[in-house]
Structures are given as structure tokens and as C-alpha cells.
PDB file of C-alpha atoms in Angstrom:
ATOM      1  CA  MET A1072     147.571 117.758 145.394  1.00 48.00           C
ATOM      2  CA  ASP A1073     149.693 114.792 146.447  1.00 47.00           C
ATOM      3  CA  PRO A1074     151.822 113.536 143.502  1.00 48.00           C
ATOM      4  CA  GLN A1075     150.879 109.975 144.393  1.00 48.00           C
ATOM      5  CA  ASN A1076     147.255 110.769 143.577  1.00 48.00           C
ATOM      6  CA  LEU A1077     148.215 111.958 140.096  1.00 43.00           C
ATOM      7  CA  LEU A1078     149.671 108.662 138.914  1.00 45.00           C
ATOM      8  CA  GLN A1079     146.589 107.611 136.967  1.00 48.00           C
ATOM      9  CA  ILE A1080     145.514 111.027 135.716  1.00 45.00           C
ATOM     10  CA  PRO A1081     146.139 111.689 131.997  1.00 47.00           C
ATOM     11  CA  VAL A1082     148.763 114.271 131.168  1.00 44.00           C
ATOM     12  CA  MET A1083     146.342 116.711 129.487  1.00 43.00           C
ATOM     13  CA  TRP A1084     144.265 116.937 132.699  1.00 43.00           C
ATOM     14  CA  ARG A1085     147.182 116.736 135.165  1.00 45.00           C
ATOM     15  CA  ASP A1086     148.823 119.803 133.648  1.00 47.00           C
ATOM     16  CA  ARG A1087     145.689 121.807 134.336  1.00 45.00           C
ATOM     17  CA  LEU A1088     145.566 120.646 137.940  1.00 45.00           C
ATOM     18  CA  GLN A1089     149.190 121.605 138.527  1.00 49.00           C
ATOM     19  CA  GLN A1090     148.834 125.117 137.077  1.00 48.00           C
ATOM     20  CA  PRO A1091     148.942 127.783 139.802  1.00 51.00           C
ATOM     21  CA  ALA A1092     145.745 129.695 140.443  1.00 50.00           C
ATOM     22  CA  PRO A1093     145.642 133.214 138.980  1.00 50.00           C
ATOM     23  CA  PRO A1094     146.165 135.988 141.505  1.00 52.00           C
ATOM     24  CA  ALA A1095     143.038 137.620 142.856  1.00 49.00           C
ATOM     25  CA  GLY A1096     142.273 141.156 141.770  1.00 50.00           C
ATOM     26  CA  ARG A1097     140.838 143.197 138.933  1.00 50.00           C
ATOM     27  CA  GLY A1098     142.017 140.746 136.289  1.00 49.00           C
ATOM     28  CA  GLU A1099     140.116 137.930 137.969  1.00 53.00           C
ATOM     29  CA  THR A1100     137.006 140.116 138.126  1.00 59.00           C
ATOM     30  CA  ILE A1101     137.234 140.841 134.402  1.00 58.00           C
ATOM     31  CA  THR A1102     137.734 137.150 133.675  1.00 68.00           C
ATOM     32  CA  THR A1103     134.665 136.260 135.739  1.00 83.00           C
ATOM     33  CA  TYR A1104     132.616 138.963 134.000  1.00 77.00           C
ATOM     34  CA  GLU A1105     133.604 137.742 130.533  1.00 81.00           C
ATOM     35  CA  SER A1106     133.032 134.135 131.554  1.00 84.00           C
ATOM     36  CA  LEU A1107     129.536 134.970 132.793  1.00 86.00           C
ATOM     37  CA  LYS A1108     128.833 136.890 129.605  1.00 84.00           C
ATOM     38  CA  LYS A1109     129.944 133.982 127.419  1.00 85.00           C
ATOM     39  CA  SER A1110     127.883 131.550 129.500  1.00 86.00           C
ATOM     40  CA  VAL A1111     124.738 133.644 129.015  1.00 86.00           C
ATOM     41  CA  PHE A1112     125.516 133.940 125.299  1.00 84.00           C
ATOM     42  CA  HIS A1113     125.974 130.166 125.144  1.00 84.00           C
ATOM     43  CA  VAL A1114     122.477 129.669 126.568  1.00 83.00           C
ATOM     44  CA  MET A1115     120.597 132.398 124.690  1.00 81.00           C
ATOM     45  CA  GLU A1116     122.210 132.625 121.263  1.00 77.00           C
ATOM     46  CA  GLU A1117     123.937 129.362 120.364  1.00 71.00           C
ATOM     47  CA  GLU A1118     122.452 126.207 118.869  1.00 69.00           C
ATOM     48  CA  VAL A1119     120.558 123.833 121.161  1.00 62.00           C
ATOM     49  CA  ASP A1120     122.129 120.644 119.771  1.00 66.00           C
ATOM     50  CA  GLY A1121     124.008 119.132 122.698  1.00 65.00           C
ATOM     51  CA  ASN A1122     123.336 122.265 124.739  1.00 71.00           C
ATOM     52  CA  THR A1123     120.961 121.309 127.561  1.00 80.00           C
ATOM     53  CA  PRO A1124     120.700 124.766 129.200  1.00 82.00           C
ATOM     54  CA  ALA A1125     119.890 126.358 125.846  1.00 81.00           C
ATOM     55  CA  ARG A1126     117.274 123.699 125.122  1.00 82.00           C
ATOM     56  CA  LEU A1127     115.601 124.226 128.502  1.00 86.00           C
ATOM     57  CA  PHE A1128     115.654 127.987 128.011  1.00 85.00           C
ATOM     58  CA  ASN A1129     114.041 127.605 124.579  1.00 82.00           C
ATOM     59  CA  TYR A1130     111.332 125.326 125.967  1.00 84.00           C
ATOM     60  CA  PHE A1131     110.553 127.817 128.735  1.00 87.00           C
ATOM     61  CA  MET A1132     110.332 130.754 126.307  1.00 85.00           C
ATOM     62  CA  ILE A1133     108.126 128.800 123.896  1.00 83.00           C
ATOM     63  CA  PHE A1134     105.782 127.888 126.764  1.00 88.00           C
ATOM     64  CA  LEU A1135     105.660 131.533 127.901  1.00 87.00           C
ATOM     65  CA  ILE A1136     104.950 132.797 124.379  1.00 84.00           C
ATOM     66  CA  VAL A1137     102.167 130.273 123.772  1.00 85.00           C
ATOM     67  CA  LEU A1138     100.664 131.072 127.194  1.00 88.00           C
ATOM     68  CA  ASN A1139     100.693 134.797 126.396  1.00 84.00           C
ATOM     69  CA  VAL A1140      99.057 134.351 123.011  1.00 83.00           C
ATOM     70  CA  ALA A1141      96.367 132.178 124.617  1.00 86.00           C
ATOM     71  CA  ILE A1142      95.691 134.856 127.242  1.00 85.00           C
ATOM     72  CA  VAL A1143      95.437 137.598 124.610  1.00 81.00           C
ATOM     73  CA  VAL A1144      92.814 135.492 122.833  1.00 83.00           C
ATOM     74  CA  LEU A1145      90.890 134.505 125.983  1.00 87.00           C
ATOM     75  CA  GLU A1146      90.791 138.094 127.275  1.00 84.00           C
ATOM     76  CA  THR A1147      88.377 138.945 124.466  1.00 83.00           C
ATOM     77  CA  VAL A1148      85.750 136.662 126.045  1.00 88.00           C
ATOM     78  CA  PRO A1149      83.927 139.029 128.479  1.00 88.00           C
ATOM     79  CA  TRP A1150      82.977 136.518 131.187  1.00 91.00           C
ATOM     80  CA  LEU A1151      86.430 134.907 131.191  1.00 89.00           C
ATOM     81  CA  TYR A1152      88.118 138.289 131.484  1.00 86.00           C
ATOM     82  CA  ALA A1153      85.825 139.315 134.351  1.00 88.00           C
ATOM     83  CA  GLN A1154      86.243 136.060 136.255  1.00 90.00           C
ATOM     84  CA  TYR A1155      89.995 135.586 135.785  1.00 89.00           C
ATOM     85  CA  PHE A1156      91.099 139.224 135.597  1.00 89.00           C
ATOM     86  CA  TRP A1157      93.785 138.941 138.278  1.00 91.00           C
ATOM     87  CA  PHE A1158      95.165 135.711 136.814  1.00 91.00           C
ATOM     88  CA  PHE A1159      95.454 137.255 133.360  1.00 88.00           C
ATOM     89  CA  THR A1160      97.014 140.410 134.796  1.00 87.00           C
ATOM     90  CA  THR A1161      99.556 138.464 136.868  1.00 90.00           C
ATOM     91  CA  ILE A1162     100.651 136.356 133.908  1.00 88.00           C
ATOM     92  CA  ASP A1163     100.850 139.511 131.806  1.00 85.00           C
ATOM     93  CA  VAL A1164     103.124 141.313 134.270  1.00 87.00           C
ATOM     94  CA  ILE A1165     105.364 138.268 134.780  1.00 90.00           C
ATOM     95  CA  SER A1166     105.659 137.820 131.018  1.00 87.00           C
ATOM     96  CA  PHE A1167     106.544 141.459 130.423  1.00 87.00           C
ATOM     97  CA  ALA A1168     109.218 141.212 133.114  1.00 90.00           C
ATOM     98  CA  ALA A1169     110.643 138.008 131.611  1.00 89.00           C
ATOM     99  CA  PHE A1170     110.657 139.401 128.067  1.00 88.00           C
ATOM    100  CA  THR A1171     112.244 142.641 129.269  1.00 90.00           C
ATOM    101  CA  VAL A1172     115.044 140.789 131.060  1.00 91.00           C
ATOM    102  CA  GLU A1173     115.535 138.636 127.979  1.00 89.00           C
ATOM    103  CA  TYR A1174     115.786 141.701 125.732  1.00 90.00           C
ATOM    104  CA  ILE A1175     118.313 143.403 128.045  1.00 91.00           C
ATOM    105  CA  LEU A1176     120.422 140.257 128.334  1.00 91.00           C
ATOM    106  CA  ARG A1177     120.495 139.824 124.566  1.00 89.00           C
ATOM    107  CA  LEU A1178     121.685 143.420 124.163  1.00 90.00           C
ATOM    108  CA  TRP A1179     124.337 142.738 126.792  1.00 90.00           C
ATOM    109  CA  VAL A1180     125.761 139.507 125.355  1.00 89.00           C
ATOM    110  CA  CYS A1181     125.439 140.363 121.655  1.00 88.00           C
ATOM    111  CA  THR A1182     128.985 141.817 121.654  1.00 88.00           C
ATOM    112  CA  THR A1183     130.295 138.283 122.227  1.00 87.00           C
ATOM    113  CA  SER A1184     129.477 137.594 118.595  1.00 85.00           C
ATOM    114  CA  PRO A1185     132.124 138.838 116.123  1.00 85.00           C
ATOM    115  CA  LEU A1186     129.332 140.486 114.113  1.00 85.00           C
ATOM    116  CA  TYR A1187     128.491 142.884 116.959  1.00 86.00           C
ATOM    117  CA  LYS A1188     131.770 143.106 118.883  1.00 84.00           C
ATOM    118  CA  ASN A1189     131.753 146.922 119.141  1.00 86.00           C
ATOM    119  CA  PRO A1190     130.142 147.876 122.480  1.00 85.00           C
ATOM    120  CA  VAL A1191     128.139 150.784 120.995  1.00 87.00           C
ATOM    121  CA  THR A1192     127.655 150.383 117.252  1.00 89.00           C
ATOM    122  CA  GLY A1193     127.495 146.599 117.609  1.00 88.00           C
ATOM    123  CA  ARG A1194     124.566 146.830 119.991  1.00 89.00           C
ATOM    124  CA  ILE A1195     122.831 149.367 117.752  1.00 90.00           C
ATOM    125  CA  ARG A1196     123.239 147.059 114.763  1.00 91.00           C
ATOM    126  CA  TYR A1197     121.922 144.126 116.792  1.00 89.00           C
ATOM    127  CA  ALA A1198     118.934 146.161 118.023  1.00 89.00           C
ATOM    128  CA  THR A1199     117.887 146.777 114.407  1.00 90.00           C
ATOM    129  CA  THR A1200     117.891 143.100 113.422  1.00 86.00           C
ATOM    130  CA  PRO A1201     114.453 141.556 112.752  1.00 81.00           C
ATOM    131  CA  PHE A1202     114.385 139.334 115.844  1.00 82.00           C
ATOM    132  CA  ALA A1203     115.546 142.168 118.120  1.00 85.00           C
ATOM    133  CA  LEU A1204     112.831 144.451 116.733  1.00 86.00           C
ATOM    134  CA  ILE A1205     110.233 141.739 117.387  1.00 82.00           C
ATOM    135  CA  ASP A1206     111.516 141.429 120.962  1.00 84.00           C
ATOM    136  CA  LEU A1207     111.172 145.201 121.405  1.00 85.00           C
ATOM    137  CA  LEU A1208     107.668 145.296 119.927  1.00 81.00           C
ATOM    138  CA  ALA A1209     106.648 142.438 122.244  1.00 81.00           C
ATOM    139  CA  ILE A1210     107.349 144.540 125.360  1.00 83.00           C
ATOM    140  CA  ALA A1211     106.454 147.984 123.984  1.00 81.00           C
ATOM    141  CA  PRO A1212     102.679 147.793 124.768  1.00 77.00           C
ATOM    142  CA  PHE A1213     103.445 147.552 128.479  1.00 78.00           C
ATOM    143  CA  TYR A1214     105.696 150.631 128.659  1.00 79.00           C
ATOM    144  CA  LEU A1215     104.049 153.017 126.178  1.00 76.00           C
ATOM    145  CA  PRO A1216     101.194 154.074 128.530  1.00 72.00           C
ATOM    146  CA  PHE A1217     103.789 155.099 131.141  1.00 74.00           C
ATOM    147  CA  ILE A1218     105.708 157.229 128.627  1.00 75.00           C
ATOM    148  CA  PHE A1219     102.923 158.840 126.574  1.00 71.00           C
ATOM    149  CA  PRO A1220      99.365 159.784 127.602  1.00 67.00           C
ATOM    150  CA  ILE A1221      97.183 157.433 125.561  1.00 61.00           C
ATOM    151  CA  ASP A1222      93.418 157.318 125.125  1.00 57.00           C
ATOM    152  CA  LEU A1223      91.827 154.181 126.595  1.00 53.00           C
ATOM    153  CA  ARG A1224      90.435 153.110 123.225  1.00 56.00           C
ATOM    154  CA  PHE A1225      93.883 153.379 121.668  1.00 57.00           C
ATOM    155  CA  LEU A1226      95.315 151.565 124.684  1.00 56.00           C
ATOM    156  CA  ARG A1227      93.075 148.567 123.980  1.00 58.00           C
ATOM    157  CA  ILE A1228      94.352 148.520 120.410  1.00 60.00           C
ATOM    158  CA  ILE A1229      97.954 148.613 121.633  1.00 60.00           C
ATOM    159  CA  ARG A1230      97.278 145.756 124.034  1.00 61.00           C
ATOM    160  CA  LEU A1231      96.117 143.657 121.119  1.00 63.00           C
ATOM    161  CA  PHE A1232      99.589 144.105 119.651  1.00 63.00           C
ATOM    162  CA  ARG A1233     100.782 141.672 122.319  1.00 63.00           C
ATOM    163  CA  ILE A1234      99.761 139.025 119.812  1.00 64.00           C
ATOM    164  CA  ILE A1235     102.998 139.925 118.011  1.00 65.00           C
ATOM    165  CA  ARG A1236     104.758 137.813 120.627  1.00 65.00           C
ATOM    166  CA  VAL A1237     103.845 134.801 118.560  1.00 67.00           C
ATOM    167  CA  LEU A1238     106.535 135.968 116.115  1.00 66.00           C
ATOM    168  CA  LYS A1239     109.108 135.354 118.842  1.00 70.00           C
ATOM    169  CA  LEU A1240     108.611 131.641 118.225  1.00 66.00           C
ATOM    170  CA  GLY A1241     110.810 132.063 115.167  1.00 65.00           C
ATOM    171  CA  ARG A1242     113.811 132.529 117.445  1.00 67.00           C
ATOM    172  CA  TYR A1243     113.247 129.295 119.379  1.00 67.00           C
ATOM    173  CA  SER A1244     111.766 126.955 116.773  1.00 68.00           C
ATOM    174  CA  GLU A1245     114.050 125.343 114.224  1.00 71.00           C
ATOM    175  CA  ALA A1246     111.025 124.580 112.025  1.00 73.00           C
ATOM    176  CA  VAL A1247     110.082 128.274 111.896  1.00 73.00           C
ATOM    177  CA  ARG A1248     113.698 129.224 111.113  1.00 76.00           C
ATOM    178  CA  THR A1249     113.728 126.643 108.336  1.00 81.00           C
ATOM    179  CA  PHE A1250     110.522 128.139 106.944  1.00 80.00           C
ATOM    180  CA  GLY A1251     112.146 131.579 107.009  1.00 79.00           C
ATOM    181  CA  ARG A1252     115.186 130.285 105.122  1.00 84.00           C
ATOM    182  CA  VAL A1253     112.914 128.710 102.520  1.00 85.00           C
ATOM    183  CA  ILE A1254     110.993 131.980 102.058  1.00 86.00           C
ATOM    184  CA  ASN A1255     114.252 133.918 101.703  1.00 85.00           C
ATOM    185  CA  LYS A1256     115.693 131.404  99.254  1.00 86.00           C
ATOM    186  CA  LYS A1257     112.571 131.230  97.090  1.00 86.00           C
ATOM    187  CA  LYS A1258     111.518 134.886  97.331  1.00 86.00           C
ATOM    188  CA  GLU A1259     112.010 135.551  93.606  1.00 88.00           C
ATOM    189  CA  GLN A1260     109.774 132.643  92.600  1.00 88.00           C
ATOM    190  CA  LEU A1261     107.174 133.618  95.203  1.00 88.00           C
ATOM    191  CA  VAL A1262     107.135 137.202  93.934  1.00 89.00           C
ATOM    192  CA  ILE A1263     106.572 135.900  90.399  1.00 90.00           C
ATOM    193  CA  THR A1264     103.647 133.707  91.498  1.00 88.00           C
ATOM    194  CA  LEU A1265     102.154 136.631  93.424  1.00 88.00           C
ATOM    195  CA  SER A1266     102.482 138.804  90.332  1.00 90.00           C
ATOM    196  CA  ILE A1267     100.705 136.155  88.266  1.00 90.00           C
ATOM    197  CA  LEU A1268      97.906 136.072  90.845  1.00 89.00           C
ATOM    198  CA  LEU A1269      97.484 139.861  90.775  1.00 91.00           C
ATOM    199  CA  ILE A1270      97.403 139.872  86.973  1.00 92.00           C
ATOM    200  CA  ALA A1271      94.808 137.092  86.983  1.00 90.00           C
ATOM    201  CA  ILE A1272      92.637 139.038  89.462  1.00 91.00           C
ATOM    202  CA  LEU A1273      92.860 142.163  87.306  1.00 92.00           C
ATOM    203  CA  VAL A1274      92.022 140.354  84.067  1.00 92.00           C
ATOM    204  CA  ALA A1275      89.181 138.294  85.611  1.00 91.00           C
ATOM    205  CA  SER A1276      87.568 141.298  87.311  1.00 91.00           C
ATOM    206  CA  THR A1277      87.780 143.371  84.127  1.00 92.00           C
ATOM    207  CA  LEU A1278      86.168 140.665  81.983  1.00 92.00           C
ATOM    208  CA  MET A1279      83.450 139.993  84.562  1.00 92.00           C
ATOM    209  CA  TYR A1280      82.685 143.702  84.938  1.00 91.00           C
ATOM    210  CA  TYR A1281      81.942 144.088  81.227  1.00 91.00           C
ATOM    211  CA  ALA A1282      79.999 140.804  81.172  1.00 91.00           C
ATOM    212  CA  GLU A1283      77.810 141.444  84.244  1.00 90.00           C
ATOM    213  CA  HIS A1284      77.598 145.216  84.734  1.00 90.00           C
ATOM    214  CA  ASP A1285      74.438 145.675  82.691  1.00 89.00           C
ATOM    215  CA  ALA A1286      72.673 142.705  84.321  1.00 90.00           C
ATOM    216  CA  GLN A1287      73.851 143.460  87.898  1.00 90.00           C
ATOM    217  CA  PRO A1288      74.768 147.156  88.110  1.00 89.00           C
ATOM    218  CA  VAL A1289      74.816 147.140  91.918  1.00 89.00           C
ATOM    219  CA  LEU A1290      77.015 144.110  92.568  1.00 88.00           C
ATOM    220  CA  PHE A1291      79.352 144.685  89.623  1.00 90.00           C
ATOM    221  CA  ALA A1292      79.294 148.473  89.837  1.00 89.00           C
ATOM    222  CA  SER A1293      82.962 148.839  88.910  1.00 89.00           C
ATOM    223  CA  ILE A1294      86.123 146.843  88.314  1.00 90.00           C
ATOM    224  CA  PRO A1295      87.231 147.244  91.968  1.00 89.00           C
ATOM    225  CA  HIS A1296      83.836 145.783  93.007  1.00 88.00           C
ATOM    226  CA  ALA A1297      84.412 142.860  90.645  1.00 90.00           C
ATOM    227  CA  MET A1298      87.882 142.232  92.118  1.00 90.00           C
ATOM    228  CA  TRP A1299      86.269 140.747  95.230  1.00 90.00           C
ATOM    229  CA  TRP A1300      84.461 138.213  93.056  1.00 90.00           C
ATOM    230  CA  ALA A1301      87.687 137.466  91.154  1.00 90.00           C
ATOM    231  CA  LEU A1302      89.642 136.892  94.367  1.00 88.00           C
ATOM    232  CA  VAL A1303      87.168 134.487  95.994  1.00 88.00           C
ATOM    233  CA  THR A1304      86.698 132.657  92.689  1.00 87.00           C
ATOM    234  CA  LEU A1305      90.421 132.257  92.008  1.00 85.00           C
ATOM    235  CA  ALA A1306      90.817 131.030  95.584  1.00 82.00           C
ATOM    236  CA  THR A1307      87.991 128.510  94.883  1.00 76.00           C
ATOM    237  CA  VAL A1308      86.112 129.800  97.938  1.00 78.00           C
ATOM    238  CA  GLY A1309      82.974 131.159  96.299  1.00 73.00           C
ATOM    239  CA  TYR A1310      81.073 132.851  99.130  1.00 78.00           C
ATOM    240  CA  GLY A1311      77.980 133.217  96.967  1.00 76.00           C
ATOM    241  CA  ASP A1312      77.461 136.936  97.625  1.00 80.00           C
ATOM    242  CA  MET A1313      78.445 137.715  94.008  1.00 85.00           C
ATOM    243  CA  TYR A1314      77.945 135.364  91.077  1.00 86.00           C
ATOM    244  CA  PRO A1315      77.353 135.739  87.335  1.00 89.00           C
ATOM    245  CA  VAL A1316      73.858 135.412  85.867  1.00 90.00           C
ATOM    246  CA  THR A1317      74.574 135.925  82.172  1.00 91.00           C
ATOM    247  CA  ALA A1318      75.791 133.156  79.866  1.00 92.00           C
ATOM    248  CA  LEU A1319      79.029 134.977  79.068  1.00 91.00           C
ATOM    249  CA  GLY A1320      79.613 135.681  82.745  1.00 90.00           C
ATOM    250  CA  ARG A1321      79.177 132.016  83.653  1.00 91.00           C
ATOM    251  CA  VAL A1322      81.637 130.938  80.969  1.00 93.00           C
ATOM    252  CA  ILE A1323      84.188 133.460  82.264  1.00 91.00           C
ATOM    253  CA  GLY A1324      83.504 132.292  85.821  1.00 89.00           C
ATOM    254  CA  GLY A1325      84.164 128.645  84.906  1.00 90.00           C
ATOM    255  CA  ILE A1326      87.438 129.508  83.199  1.00 91.00           C
ATOM    256  CA  VAL A1327      88.555 131.670  86.125  1.00 89.00           C
ATOM    257  CA  LEU A1328      87.714 128.865  88.562  1.00 87.00           C
ATOM    258  CA  ILE A1329      89.900 126.349  86.675  1.00 88.00           C
ATOM    259  CA  VAL A1330      92.747 128.842  86.293  1.00 87.00           C
ATOM    260  CA  GLY A1331      92.552 129.629  90.014  1.00 86.00           C
ATOM    261  CA  VAL A1332      93.304 126.032  90.966  1.00 85.00           C
ATOM    262  CA  ALA A1333      96.491 126.128  88.903  1.00 84.00           C
ATOM    263  CA  ILE A1334      97.582 129.568  90.117  1.00 85.00           C
ATOM    264  CA  PHE A1335      97.196 128.772  93.811  1.00 80.00           C
ATOM    265  CA  ALA A1336      99.092 125.519  93.307  1.00 84.00           C
ATOM    266  CA  LEU A1337     102.196 127.436  92.135  1.00 85.00           C
ATOM    267  CA  PRO A1338     103.326 128.858  95.521  1.00 86.00           C
ATOM    268  CA  THR A1339     102.599 125.495  97.134  1.00 85.00           C
ATOM    269  CA  ALA A1340     104.935 123.788  94.671  1.00 87.00           C
ATOM    270  CA  VAL A1341     107.618 126.461  95.166  1.00 88.00           C
ATOM    271  CA  LEU A1342     107.524 126.106  98.969  1.00 87.00           C
ATOM    272  CA  ALA A1343     107.498 122.302  98.785  1.00 87.00           C
ATOM    273  CA  ALA A1344     110.580 122.353  96.551  1.00 87.00           C
ATOM    274  CA  GLY A1345     112.270 124.809  98.905  1.00 86.00           C
ATOM    275  CA  PHE A1346     111.611 122.602 101.942  1.00 84.00           C
ATOM    276  CA  PHE A1347     112.941 119.567 100.103  1.00 87.00           C
ATOM    277  CA  GLU A1348     116.131 121.404  99.102  1.00 86.00           C
ATOM    278  CA  GLU A1349     116.639 122.748 102.632  1.00 83.00           C
ATOM    279  CA  THR A1350     116.167 119.295 104.159  1.00 82.00           C
ATOM    280  CA  GLU A1351     118.626 117.766 101.707  1.00 83.00           C
ATOM    281  CA  LYS A1352     121.139 120.513 102.489  1.00 82.00           C
ATOM    282  CA  GLU A1353     120.873 119.905 106.244  1.00 76.00           C
ATOM    283  CA  LEU A1354     121.335 116.155 105.768  1.00 79.00           C
ATOM    284  CA  ARG A1355     124.423 116.710 103.594  1.00 79.00           C
ATOM    285  CA  GLU A1356     125.936 119.134 106.110  1.00 75.00           C
ATOM    286  CA  GLU A1357     125.283 116.745 108.985  1.00 71.00           C
ATOM    287  CA  GLU A1358     126.829 113.830 107.104  1.00 72.00           C
ATOM    288  CA  SER A1359     129.833 115.936 106.107  1.00 72.00           C
ATOM    289  CA  TYR A1360     130.358 117.040 109.695  1.00 62.00           C
ATOM    290  CA  ARG A1361     130.192 113.455 110.945  1.00 65.00           C
ATOM    291  CA  GLN A1362     132.790 112.383 108.386  1.00 63.00           C
ATOM    292  CA  GLU A1363     135.174 115.261 109.114  1.00 61.00           C
ATOM    293  CA  ASN A1364     134.755 115.527 112.892  1.00 61.00           C
ATOM    294  CA  VAL A1365     134.902 113.148 115.813  1.00 59.00           C
ATOM    295  CA  VAL A1366     133.530 113.582 119.320  1.00 59.00           C
ATOM    296  CA  CYS A1367     135.602 112.116 122.125  1.00 61.00           C
ATOM    297  CA  PRO A1368     133.368 109.917 124.324  1.00 58.00           C
ATOM    298  CA  THR A1369     135.581 110.632 127.328  1.00 58.00           C
ATOM    299  CA  CYS A1370     135.820 114.437 127.391  1.00 56.00           C
ATOM    300  CA  GLY A1371     133.340 115.489 124.685  1.00 53.00           C
ATOM    301  CA  HIS A1372     136.039 117.370 122.736  1.00 56.00           C
ATOM    302  CA  HIS A1373     135.381 117.932 119.003  1.00 57.00           C
ATOM    303  CA  PHE A1374     138.308 117.354 116.641  1.00 56.00           C
ATOM    304  CA  THR A1375     138.961 116.287 113.071  1.00 59.00           C
ATOM    305  CA  ALA A1376     139.377 112.684 112.070  1.00 55.00           C
ATOM    306  CA  GLY A1377     143.100 113.232 111.496  1.00 57.00           C
ATOM    307  CA  GLU A1378     143.583 114.313 115.112  1.00 57.00           C
ATOM    308  CA  SER A1379     141.796 111.303 116.611  1.00 55.00           C
ATOM    309  CA  LYS A1380     144.941 109.186 117.048  1.00 55.00           C
ATOM    310  CA  SER A1381     146.898 111.871 118.894  1.00 59.00           C
ATOM    311  CA  HIS A1382     143.835 112.689 121.007  1.00 55.00           C
ATOM    312  CA  ASP A1383     143.381 109.068 122.047  1.00 54.00           C
ATOM    313  CA  THR A1384     147.082 108.871 122.896  1.00 52.00           C
ATOM    314  CA  ALA A1385     146.765 111.944 125.110  1.00 51.00           C
ATOM    315  CA  HIS A1386     143.948 110.260 127.030  1.00 52.00           C
ATOM    316  CA  THR A1387     145.843 107.027 127.614  1.00 48.00           C
ATOM    317  CA  LYS A1388     149.325 108.446 128.177  1.00 44.00           C
ATOM    318  CA  THR A1389     150.272 108.685 131.841  1.00 40.00           C
ATOM    319  CA  GLU A1390     153.480 109.657 133.531  1.00 40.00           C
ATOM    320  CA  VAL A1391     154.842 107.611 136.387  1.00 39.00           C
ATOM    321  CA  PHE A1392     155.975 109.703 139.309  1.00 40.00           C
ATOM    322  CA  GLU A1393     158.970 108.241 141.063  1.00 44.00           C
ATOM    323  CA  PRO A1394     158.872 108.883 144.798  1.00 48.00           C
ATOM    324  CA  PRO A1395     161.941 110.754 146.063  1.00 50.00           C
ATOM    325  CA  GLU A1396     164.714 108.564 147.406  1.00 52.00           C
ATOM    326  CA  ASN A1397     165.148 108.457 151.125  1.00 51.00           C
ATOM    327  CA  LYS A1398     168.706 109.644 151.724  1.00 49.00           C
ATOM    328  CA  GLU A1399     168.598 108.473 155.302  1.00 46.00           C
TER     329      GLU A1399
END
């Protein structure tokens, strides 16, 4: 490049332009391979904030997943399946191909992450993660009939497992990931509330069995039979297929109904508190990042607030090239 054209180019960019190109050969091939690998990783595995390719990829995968789940549901309608068989089949094949390519690419680029940097054991560890297992289960129904001889009735059951693709939304939806973090954070409290519910079902079914067995020996034949009544009563559903007829049974039923409202409110309160804490944590982290980091509006570079002055100076600093003197 002509030195005269570099007069107004900042130093930090001019140095890059003046660097000699690397020699062609195997090293350049390796560099291109690693660059491509990192680019794919950037699109498939990194956060979508400020990452347009990753956001578009997520939108496409979400659309494909929702379309597949809708087709699995609509295929159960006989006249729709008969009329649009080839459309459903085409979408199914395209989706299996897309999900297969996605799964292979994720196995390929996972070694870019420091957690799975080993080419062999790293990929094995990644393949056993929950999201990778979901990806594998999403494509398994298509390939199993080609590997093992399967009865047609069992094949229909396997095809229904395509509905598991809906779990893939957890990889692309921040809301679903937030819900997963809340469940993981509050798992002890949720286990306690579930234990309370099971104890309440056991106690209610036992009391109702002894109160109603003599009056209704068929409906309340045993404590396990009475557990169905206890469950629908605690859930305040009350299907009406089983209900007490004795005075003692009605008193127990009223108490169980009131207790059920309180018991089923416990997990709701735990999850609501977890969502509130997670939202507050995200807001604090975002505010902390904004205070500690600055984004250059010119080049998009991220740096700390203490480096902002030197970074601005690097943008504005220019060197003046003196033309060589004419000795003639």
C-alpha cells in the first residue's frame, strides 16, 4: 500500500496492514482449519448477545424444532396424515438431516472449549452431557430401523419419541435455561415439597380407606385405590368418580381439600422466589459488567474502564509520513 494513503490511518490498524502475509503451506491450512472451527463454535455454542450469526442460527433451530413437534402431533390425525403424507415425510427427512449435521458439528467444535479440549476424551465427555444426549435421542428414531430389525408396532412407538425434540429448545431459549437454573438452585426445597405431598397423599388415602371401605368396598377397596382419590382431591381437581358418602369421610375430604391448596402452593412459591433471585442476579451481573467494561464505538473492542484513555489515544494517534527527499 502506498505510504501516502496511510497518513490518516490509526497506528493500531496501520501496523496490521503493514505486516507481511504468512507464507502459504501447511501452517496456513492449519490456521484456516482452526479459524473455521472457532467460527462454527462462535455461532453454535457462544452467547447470542451481540452475535448476529448465533442469533439467526438459534431462530432457525427453534423454528425447525417447533415445526417438527407440530408435525408429530398432526400426524396422529388420520385424514391429515393421508392427505399430506409426502409433506410430512419431506419435512421429517430434512429435519433429521439438519439435526444430524448439527450434532456432528457440535462434536467437532466442542474441543474449542477448555472443558473438552482433548480430541478423544473431551468429545466423549461432551457426548454424555444432557444437551448432547438430547440431541442424540432426537435423531435416533430415524437411524434405529436401519441398524436393528424392528417390528412395525414398535417402530410407531419409536417415531413418537421424536417429540423429545421439544427438549432441544432448552439449548436455544434463554428463558428455558433460566428455568433450568432455577430448578437446579431450588432442587432441595422442591424435593422437600414433593416429600410433603407424598406424605399427605399417604395419610389422606389411609384415613379415607378406613372411613369409606365399609360403605364403598368397591371404590375404596384398598389404600392404593384410595390414593387416586387423595391425589385428585389434594390437587383440587375432583373428577367425581370417587367421593365419600359417610359423615366421617366427608369431614376428612374437606380437610384434605383445604390442605391440598396449601401444599400445591409451596412449589409455586419456591419457583417464584427462584425466578426472582435469578433475575436479580442477572441484573446485578449486567450492571457490574457495564461499570467495569467499556465497548469502543469505533472498533467494538471490549476493555476495562481503566484502559479507555489509552484505547482512545490509540484510535486518534496518527503518524505523519514524510515523503523522501528528492536528491536530484
